[in-house]
PDB file of C-alpha atoms in Angstrom:
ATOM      1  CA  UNK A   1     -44.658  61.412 -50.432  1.00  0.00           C
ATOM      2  CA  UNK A   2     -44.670  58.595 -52.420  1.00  0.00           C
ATOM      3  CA  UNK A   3     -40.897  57.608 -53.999  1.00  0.00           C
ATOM      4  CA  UNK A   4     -41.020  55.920 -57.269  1.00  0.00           C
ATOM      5  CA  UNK A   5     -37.543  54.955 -57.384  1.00  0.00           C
ATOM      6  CA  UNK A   6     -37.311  52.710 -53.835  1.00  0.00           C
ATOM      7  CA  UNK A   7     -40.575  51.451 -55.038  1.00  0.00           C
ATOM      8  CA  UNK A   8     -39.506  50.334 -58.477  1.00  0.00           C
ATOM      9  CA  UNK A   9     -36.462  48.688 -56.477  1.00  0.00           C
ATOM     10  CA  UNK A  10     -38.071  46.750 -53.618  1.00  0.00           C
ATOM     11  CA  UNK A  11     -40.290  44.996 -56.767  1.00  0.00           C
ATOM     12  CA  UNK A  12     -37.332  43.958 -58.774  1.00  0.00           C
ATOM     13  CA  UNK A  13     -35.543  42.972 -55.373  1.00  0.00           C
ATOM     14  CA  UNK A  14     -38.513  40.892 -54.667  1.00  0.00           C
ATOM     15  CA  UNK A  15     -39.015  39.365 -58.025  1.00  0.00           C
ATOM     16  CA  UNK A  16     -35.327  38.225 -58.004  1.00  0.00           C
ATOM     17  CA  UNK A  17     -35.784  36.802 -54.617  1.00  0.00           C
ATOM     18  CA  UNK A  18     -38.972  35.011 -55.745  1.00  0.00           C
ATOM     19  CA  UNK A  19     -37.050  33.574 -58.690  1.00  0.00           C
ATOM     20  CA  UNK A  20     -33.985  32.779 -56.803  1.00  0.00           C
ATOM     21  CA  UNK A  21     -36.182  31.097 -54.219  1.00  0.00           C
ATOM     22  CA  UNK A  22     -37.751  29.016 -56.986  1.00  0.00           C
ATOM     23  CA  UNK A  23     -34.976  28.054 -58.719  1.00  0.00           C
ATOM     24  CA  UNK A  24     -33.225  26.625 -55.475  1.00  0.00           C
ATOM     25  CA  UNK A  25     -36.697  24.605 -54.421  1.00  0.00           C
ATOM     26  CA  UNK A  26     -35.907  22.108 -57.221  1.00  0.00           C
ATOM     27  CA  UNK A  27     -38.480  23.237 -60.422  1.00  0.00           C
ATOM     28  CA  UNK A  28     -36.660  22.075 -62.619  1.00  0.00           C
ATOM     29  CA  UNK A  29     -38.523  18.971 -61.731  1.00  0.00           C
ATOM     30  CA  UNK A  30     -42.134  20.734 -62.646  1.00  0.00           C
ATOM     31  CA  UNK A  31     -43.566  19.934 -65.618  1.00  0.00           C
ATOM     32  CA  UNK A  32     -41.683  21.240 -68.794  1.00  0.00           C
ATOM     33  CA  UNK A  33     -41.661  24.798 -69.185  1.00  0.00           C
ATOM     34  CA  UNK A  34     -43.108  26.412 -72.520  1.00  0.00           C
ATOM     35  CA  UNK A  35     -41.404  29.638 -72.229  1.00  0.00           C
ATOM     36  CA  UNK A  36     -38.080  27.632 -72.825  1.00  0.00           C
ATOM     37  CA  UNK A  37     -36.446  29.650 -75.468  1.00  0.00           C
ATOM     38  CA  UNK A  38     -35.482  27.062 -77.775  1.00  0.00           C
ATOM     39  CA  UNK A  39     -37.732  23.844 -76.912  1.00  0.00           C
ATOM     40  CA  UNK A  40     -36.272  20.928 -79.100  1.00  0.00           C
ATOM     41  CA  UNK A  41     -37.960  19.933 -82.623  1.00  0.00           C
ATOM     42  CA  UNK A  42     -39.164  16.406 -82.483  1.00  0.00           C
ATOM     43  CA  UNK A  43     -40.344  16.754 -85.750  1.00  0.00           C
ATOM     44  CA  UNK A  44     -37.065  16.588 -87.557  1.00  0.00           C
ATOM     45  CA  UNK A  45     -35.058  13.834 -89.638  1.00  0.00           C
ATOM     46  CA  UNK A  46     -32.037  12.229 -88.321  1.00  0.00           C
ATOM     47  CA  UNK A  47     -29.581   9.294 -88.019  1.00  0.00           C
ATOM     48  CA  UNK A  48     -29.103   7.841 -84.502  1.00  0.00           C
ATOM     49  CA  UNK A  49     -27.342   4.271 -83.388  1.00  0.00           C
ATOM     50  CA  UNK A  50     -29.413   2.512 -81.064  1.00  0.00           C
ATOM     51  CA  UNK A  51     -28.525  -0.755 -78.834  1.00  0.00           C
ATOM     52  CA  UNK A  52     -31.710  -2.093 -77.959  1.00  0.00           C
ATOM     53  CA  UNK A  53     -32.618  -4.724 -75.322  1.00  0.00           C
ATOM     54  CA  UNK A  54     -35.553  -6.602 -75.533  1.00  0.00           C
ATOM     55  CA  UNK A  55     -36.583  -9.142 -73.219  1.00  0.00           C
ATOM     56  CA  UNK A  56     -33.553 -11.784 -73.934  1.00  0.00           C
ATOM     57  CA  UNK A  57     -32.536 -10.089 -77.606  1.00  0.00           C
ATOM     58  CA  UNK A  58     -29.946  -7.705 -77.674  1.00  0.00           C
ATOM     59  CA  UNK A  59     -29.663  -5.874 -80.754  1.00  0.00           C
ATOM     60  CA  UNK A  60     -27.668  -2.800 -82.368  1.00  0.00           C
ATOM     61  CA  UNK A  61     -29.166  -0.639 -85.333  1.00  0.00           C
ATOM     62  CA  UNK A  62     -28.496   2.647 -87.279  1.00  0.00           C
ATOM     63  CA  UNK A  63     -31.890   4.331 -87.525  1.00  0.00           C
ATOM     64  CA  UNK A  64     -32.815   7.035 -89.715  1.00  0.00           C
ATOM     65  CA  UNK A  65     -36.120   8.795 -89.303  1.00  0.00           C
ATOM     66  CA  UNK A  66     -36.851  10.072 -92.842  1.00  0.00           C
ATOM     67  CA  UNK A  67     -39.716  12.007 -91.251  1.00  0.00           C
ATOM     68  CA  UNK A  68     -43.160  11.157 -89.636  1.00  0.00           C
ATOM     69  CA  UNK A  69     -43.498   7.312 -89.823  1.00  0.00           C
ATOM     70  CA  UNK A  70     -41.134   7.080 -91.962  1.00  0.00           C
ATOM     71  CA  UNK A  71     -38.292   4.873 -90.453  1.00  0.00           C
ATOM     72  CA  UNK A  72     -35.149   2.659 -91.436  1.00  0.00           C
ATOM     73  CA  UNK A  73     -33.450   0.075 -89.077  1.00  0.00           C
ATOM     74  CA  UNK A  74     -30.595  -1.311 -90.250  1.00  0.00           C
ATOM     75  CA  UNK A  75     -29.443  -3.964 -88.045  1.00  0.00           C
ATOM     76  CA  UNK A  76     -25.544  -4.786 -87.509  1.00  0.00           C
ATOM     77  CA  UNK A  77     -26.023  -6.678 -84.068  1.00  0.00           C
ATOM     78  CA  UNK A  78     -26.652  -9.847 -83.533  1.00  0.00           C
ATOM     79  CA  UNK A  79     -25.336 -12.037 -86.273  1.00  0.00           C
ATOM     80  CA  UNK A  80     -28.858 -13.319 -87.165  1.00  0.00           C
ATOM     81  CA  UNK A  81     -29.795  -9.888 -88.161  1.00  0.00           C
ATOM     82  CA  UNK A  82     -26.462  -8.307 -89.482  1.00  0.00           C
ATOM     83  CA  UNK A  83     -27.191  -7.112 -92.204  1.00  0.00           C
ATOM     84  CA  UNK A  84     -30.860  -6.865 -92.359  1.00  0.00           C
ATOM     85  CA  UNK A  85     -32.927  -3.503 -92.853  1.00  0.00           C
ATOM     86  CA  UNK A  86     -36.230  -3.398 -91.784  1.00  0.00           C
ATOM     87  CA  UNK A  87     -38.444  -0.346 -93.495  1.00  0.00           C
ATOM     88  CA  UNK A  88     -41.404   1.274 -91.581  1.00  0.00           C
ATOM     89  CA  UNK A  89     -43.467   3.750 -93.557  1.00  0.00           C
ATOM     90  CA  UNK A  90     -46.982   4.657 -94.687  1.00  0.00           C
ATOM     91  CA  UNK A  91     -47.581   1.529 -96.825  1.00  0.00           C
ATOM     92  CA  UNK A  92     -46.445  -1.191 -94.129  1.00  0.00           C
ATOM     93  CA  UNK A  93     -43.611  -3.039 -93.948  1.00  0.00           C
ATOM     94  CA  UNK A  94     -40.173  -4.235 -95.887  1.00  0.00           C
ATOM     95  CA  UNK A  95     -37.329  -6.380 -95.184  1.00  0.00           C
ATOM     96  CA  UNK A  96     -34.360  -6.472 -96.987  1.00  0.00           C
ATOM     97  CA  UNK A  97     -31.046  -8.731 -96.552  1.00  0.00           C
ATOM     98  CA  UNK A  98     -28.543  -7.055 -99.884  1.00  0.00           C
ATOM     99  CA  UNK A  99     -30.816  -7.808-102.837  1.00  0.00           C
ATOM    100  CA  UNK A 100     -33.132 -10.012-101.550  1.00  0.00           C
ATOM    101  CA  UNK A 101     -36.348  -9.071 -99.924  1.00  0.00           C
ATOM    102  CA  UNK A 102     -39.065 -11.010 -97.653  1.00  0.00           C
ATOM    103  CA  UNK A 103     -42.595 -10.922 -95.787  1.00  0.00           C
ATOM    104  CA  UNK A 104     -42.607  -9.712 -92.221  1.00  0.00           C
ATOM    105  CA  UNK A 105     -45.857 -10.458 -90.332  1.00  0.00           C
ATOM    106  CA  UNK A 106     -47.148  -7.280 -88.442  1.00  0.00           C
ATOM    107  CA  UNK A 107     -46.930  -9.092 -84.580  1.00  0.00           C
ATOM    108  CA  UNK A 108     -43.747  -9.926 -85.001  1.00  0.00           C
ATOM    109  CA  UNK A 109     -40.899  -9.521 -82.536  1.00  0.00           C
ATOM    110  CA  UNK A 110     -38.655  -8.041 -85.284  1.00  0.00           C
ATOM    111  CA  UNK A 111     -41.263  -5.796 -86.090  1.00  0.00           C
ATOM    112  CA  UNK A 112     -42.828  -5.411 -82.675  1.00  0.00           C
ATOM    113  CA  UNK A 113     -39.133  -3.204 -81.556  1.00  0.00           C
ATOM    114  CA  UNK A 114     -39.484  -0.667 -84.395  1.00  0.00           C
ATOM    115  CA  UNK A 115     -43.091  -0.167 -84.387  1.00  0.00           C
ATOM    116  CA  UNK A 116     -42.397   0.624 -80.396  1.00  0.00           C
ATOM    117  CA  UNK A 117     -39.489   2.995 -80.894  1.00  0.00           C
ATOM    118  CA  UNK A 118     -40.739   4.371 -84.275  1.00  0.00           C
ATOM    119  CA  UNK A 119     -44.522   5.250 -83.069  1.00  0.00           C
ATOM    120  CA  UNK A 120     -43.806   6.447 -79.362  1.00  0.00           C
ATOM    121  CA  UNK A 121     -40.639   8.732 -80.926  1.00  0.00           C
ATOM    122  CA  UNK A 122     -43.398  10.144 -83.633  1.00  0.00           C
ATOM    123  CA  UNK A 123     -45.889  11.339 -80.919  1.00  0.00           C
ATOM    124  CA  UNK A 124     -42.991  13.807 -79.352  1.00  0.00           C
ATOM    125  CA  UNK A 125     -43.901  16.669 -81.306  1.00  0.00           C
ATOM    126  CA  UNK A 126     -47.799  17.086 -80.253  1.00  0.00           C
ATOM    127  CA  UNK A 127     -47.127  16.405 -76.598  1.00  0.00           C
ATOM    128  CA  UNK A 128     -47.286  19.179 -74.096  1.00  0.00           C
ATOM    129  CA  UNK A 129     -47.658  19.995 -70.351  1.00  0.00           C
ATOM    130  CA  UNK A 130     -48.138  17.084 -67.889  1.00  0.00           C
ATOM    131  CA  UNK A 131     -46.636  14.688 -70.419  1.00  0.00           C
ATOM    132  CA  UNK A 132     -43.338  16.404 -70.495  1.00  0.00           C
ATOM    133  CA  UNK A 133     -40.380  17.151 -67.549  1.00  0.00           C
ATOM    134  CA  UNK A 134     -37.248  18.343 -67.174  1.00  0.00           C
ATOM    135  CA  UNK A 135     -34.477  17.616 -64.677  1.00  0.00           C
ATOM    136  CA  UNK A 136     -30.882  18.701 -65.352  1.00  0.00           C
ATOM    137  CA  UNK A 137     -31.198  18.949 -69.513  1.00  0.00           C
ATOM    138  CA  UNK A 138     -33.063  16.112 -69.639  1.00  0.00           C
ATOM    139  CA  UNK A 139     -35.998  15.721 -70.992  1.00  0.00           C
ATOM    140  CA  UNK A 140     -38.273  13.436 -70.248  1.00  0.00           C
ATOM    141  CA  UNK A 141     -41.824  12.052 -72.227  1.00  0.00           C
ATOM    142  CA  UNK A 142     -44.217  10.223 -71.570  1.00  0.00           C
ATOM    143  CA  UNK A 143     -45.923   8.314 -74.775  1.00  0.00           C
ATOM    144  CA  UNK A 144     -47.574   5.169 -74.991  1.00  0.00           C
ATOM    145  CA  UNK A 145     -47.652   2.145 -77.397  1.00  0.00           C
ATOM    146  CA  UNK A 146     -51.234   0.130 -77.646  1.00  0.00           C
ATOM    147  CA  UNK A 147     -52.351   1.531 -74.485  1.00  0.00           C
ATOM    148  CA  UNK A 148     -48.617   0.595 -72.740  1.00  0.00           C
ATOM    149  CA  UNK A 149     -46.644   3.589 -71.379  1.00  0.00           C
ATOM    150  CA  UNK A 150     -43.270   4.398 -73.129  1.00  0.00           C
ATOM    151  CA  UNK A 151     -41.130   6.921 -71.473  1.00  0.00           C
ATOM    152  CA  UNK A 152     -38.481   8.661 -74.006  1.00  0.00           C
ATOM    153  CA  UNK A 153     -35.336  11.015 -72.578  1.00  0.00           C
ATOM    154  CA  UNK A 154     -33.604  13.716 -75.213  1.00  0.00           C
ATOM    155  CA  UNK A 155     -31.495  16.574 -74.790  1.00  0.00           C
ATOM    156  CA  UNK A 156     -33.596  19.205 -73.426  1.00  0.00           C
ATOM    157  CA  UNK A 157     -31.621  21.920 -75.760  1.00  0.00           C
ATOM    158  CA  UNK A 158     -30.883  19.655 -79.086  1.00  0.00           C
ATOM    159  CA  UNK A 159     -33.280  17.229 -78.786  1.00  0.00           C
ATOM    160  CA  UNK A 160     -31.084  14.116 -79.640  1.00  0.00           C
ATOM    161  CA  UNK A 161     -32.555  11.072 -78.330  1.00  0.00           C
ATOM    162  CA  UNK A 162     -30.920   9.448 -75.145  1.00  0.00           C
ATOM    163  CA  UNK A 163     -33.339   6.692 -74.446  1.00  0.00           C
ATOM    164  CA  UNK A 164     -36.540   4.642 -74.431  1.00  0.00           C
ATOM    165  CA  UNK A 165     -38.019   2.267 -72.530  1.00  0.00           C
ATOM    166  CA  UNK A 166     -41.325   0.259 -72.364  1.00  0.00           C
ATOM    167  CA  UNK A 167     -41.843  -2.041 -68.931  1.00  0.00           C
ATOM    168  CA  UNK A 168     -44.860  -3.881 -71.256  1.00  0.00           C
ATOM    169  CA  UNK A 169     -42.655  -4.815 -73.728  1.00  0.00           C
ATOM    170  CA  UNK A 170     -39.394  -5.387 -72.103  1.00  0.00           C
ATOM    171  CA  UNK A 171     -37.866  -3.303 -73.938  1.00  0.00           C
ATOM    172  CA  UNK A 172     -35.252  -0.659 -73.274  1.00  0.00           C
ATOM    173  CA  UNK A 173     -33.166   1.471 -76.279  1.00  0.00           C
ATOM    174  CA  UNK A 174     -29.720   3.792 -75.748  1.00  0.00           C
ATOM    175  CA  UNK A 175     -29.541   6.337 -78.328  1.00  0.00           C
ATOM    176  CA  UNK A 176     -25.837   7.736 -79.367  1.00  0.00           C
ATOM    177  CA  UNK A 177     -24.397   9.951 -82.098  1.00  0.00           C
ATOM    178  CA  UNK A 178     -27.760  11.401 -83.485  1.00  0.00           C
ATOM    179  CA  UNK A 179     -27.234  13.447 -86.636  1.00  0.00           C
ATOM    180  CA  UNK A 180     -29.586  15.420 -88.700  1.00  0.00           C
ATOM    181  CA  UNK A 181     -30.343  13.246 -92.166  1.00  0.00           C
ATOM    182  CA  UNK A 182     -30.333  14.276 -95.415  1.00  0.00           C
ATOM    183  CA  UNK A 183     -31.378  12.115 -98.167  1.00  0.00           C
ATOM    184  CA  UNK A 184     -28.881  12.468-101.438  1.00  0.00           C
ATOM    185  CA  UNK A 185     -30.177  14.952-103.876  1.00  0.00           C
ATOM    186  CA  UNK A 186     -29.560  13.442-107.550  1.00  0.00           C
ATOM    187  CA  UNK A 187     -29.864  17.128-109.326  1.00  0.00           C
ATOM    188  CA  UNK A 188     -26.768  17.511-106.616  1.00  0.00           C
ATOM    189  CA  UNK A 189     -24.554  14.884-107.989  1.00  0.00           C
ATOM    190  CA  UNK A 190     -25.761  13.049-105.155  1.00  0.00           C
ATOM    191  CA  UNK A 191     -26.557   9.317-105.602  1.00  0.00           C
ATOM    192  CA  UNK A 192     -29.994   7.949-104.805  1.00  0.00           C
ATOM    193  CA  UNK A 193     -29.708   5.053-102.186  1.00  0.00           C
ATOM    194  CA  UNK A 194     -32.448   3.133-101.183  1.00  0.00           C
ATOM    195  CA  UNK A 195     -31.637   1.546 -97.118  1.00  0.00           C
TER     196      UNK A 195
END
């Protein structure tokens, strides 16, 4: 006679032996998982401090995202470029230092570090399987820049940025203190700030 109850247990005592097994054989270095609950959205509009290294420059900036290609740096490290804010967005670029504004050439160095950061971070929200991983909250994406690979690290839960770096370029970003960005609302009482 067949017993539906011992049945019913040896399948969950095997499936909880299967996912025990798996979760002790290291998977969490597979490829990222897209039954995670709550995957992070890239897509989003924030405020993050970066200190960037590239090649012999080392440089600090606050960077907003204001949304797909739309970026602000705004440099406070080194002296050369305290004070400068560099705009990225859909018609080219802008450089400001206070009130006064100048012509940056496209090739660039200056404009070479947040074309990398800005385009690989943009391409996070359309990647999937073998282009994502996950080890310990981590995150970890693989993007490229002109054909160069560009590997970015977030939070696997939040999303927050921790890193970037691009062997072509020689360059190599921390990320700290990411914050979701708002842009002042004027029917608010909110003043209208252009960075």
């Amino acid at each position: 006679m067949f017993d539906r109850t011992n049945f019913t247990k040896k399948i969950a005592a095997g499936a909880a032996a299967v996912i025990g097994l798996t979760s002790l054989c290291g998977c969490s270095k597979l490829p990222f998982n897209p039954l995670t609950p709550s995957a992070p959205n890239f897509d989003s509009t924030y405020k993050v401090a970066a200190e960037i290294v590239y090649d012999d420059l080392t440089a600090k900036a606050d960077v907003t995202r204001k949304g797909a290609s739309e970026w602000v740096f705004s440099f406070t490290e080194p002296k050369q470029l305290n004070g400068v804010t560099m705009s990225l967005g859909t018609d080219g670029w802008s450089a400001k230092l206070g009130e006064l504004s100048f012509n940056v050439g496209d090739n660039d160095v200056y404009t070479l570090i947040p074309e990398v950061i800005g385009a690989s971070i943009d391409q996070l929200p359309a990647l999937t399987g073998e282009s994502l991983s996950s080890e310990d909250g981590v995150l970890t994406a693989d993007t490229e820049f002109d054909g160069k690979k560009v590997t970015v690290t977030a939070n696997e839960r939040s999303g927050d940025l921790i890193s970037l770096k691009c062997p072509f370029h020689k360059l190599s970003v921390n990320f700290t203190g990411q914050q979701p960005y708002t842009p002042f609302d004027p029917e608010q009482g909110g003043l209208v700030t252009e960075e």
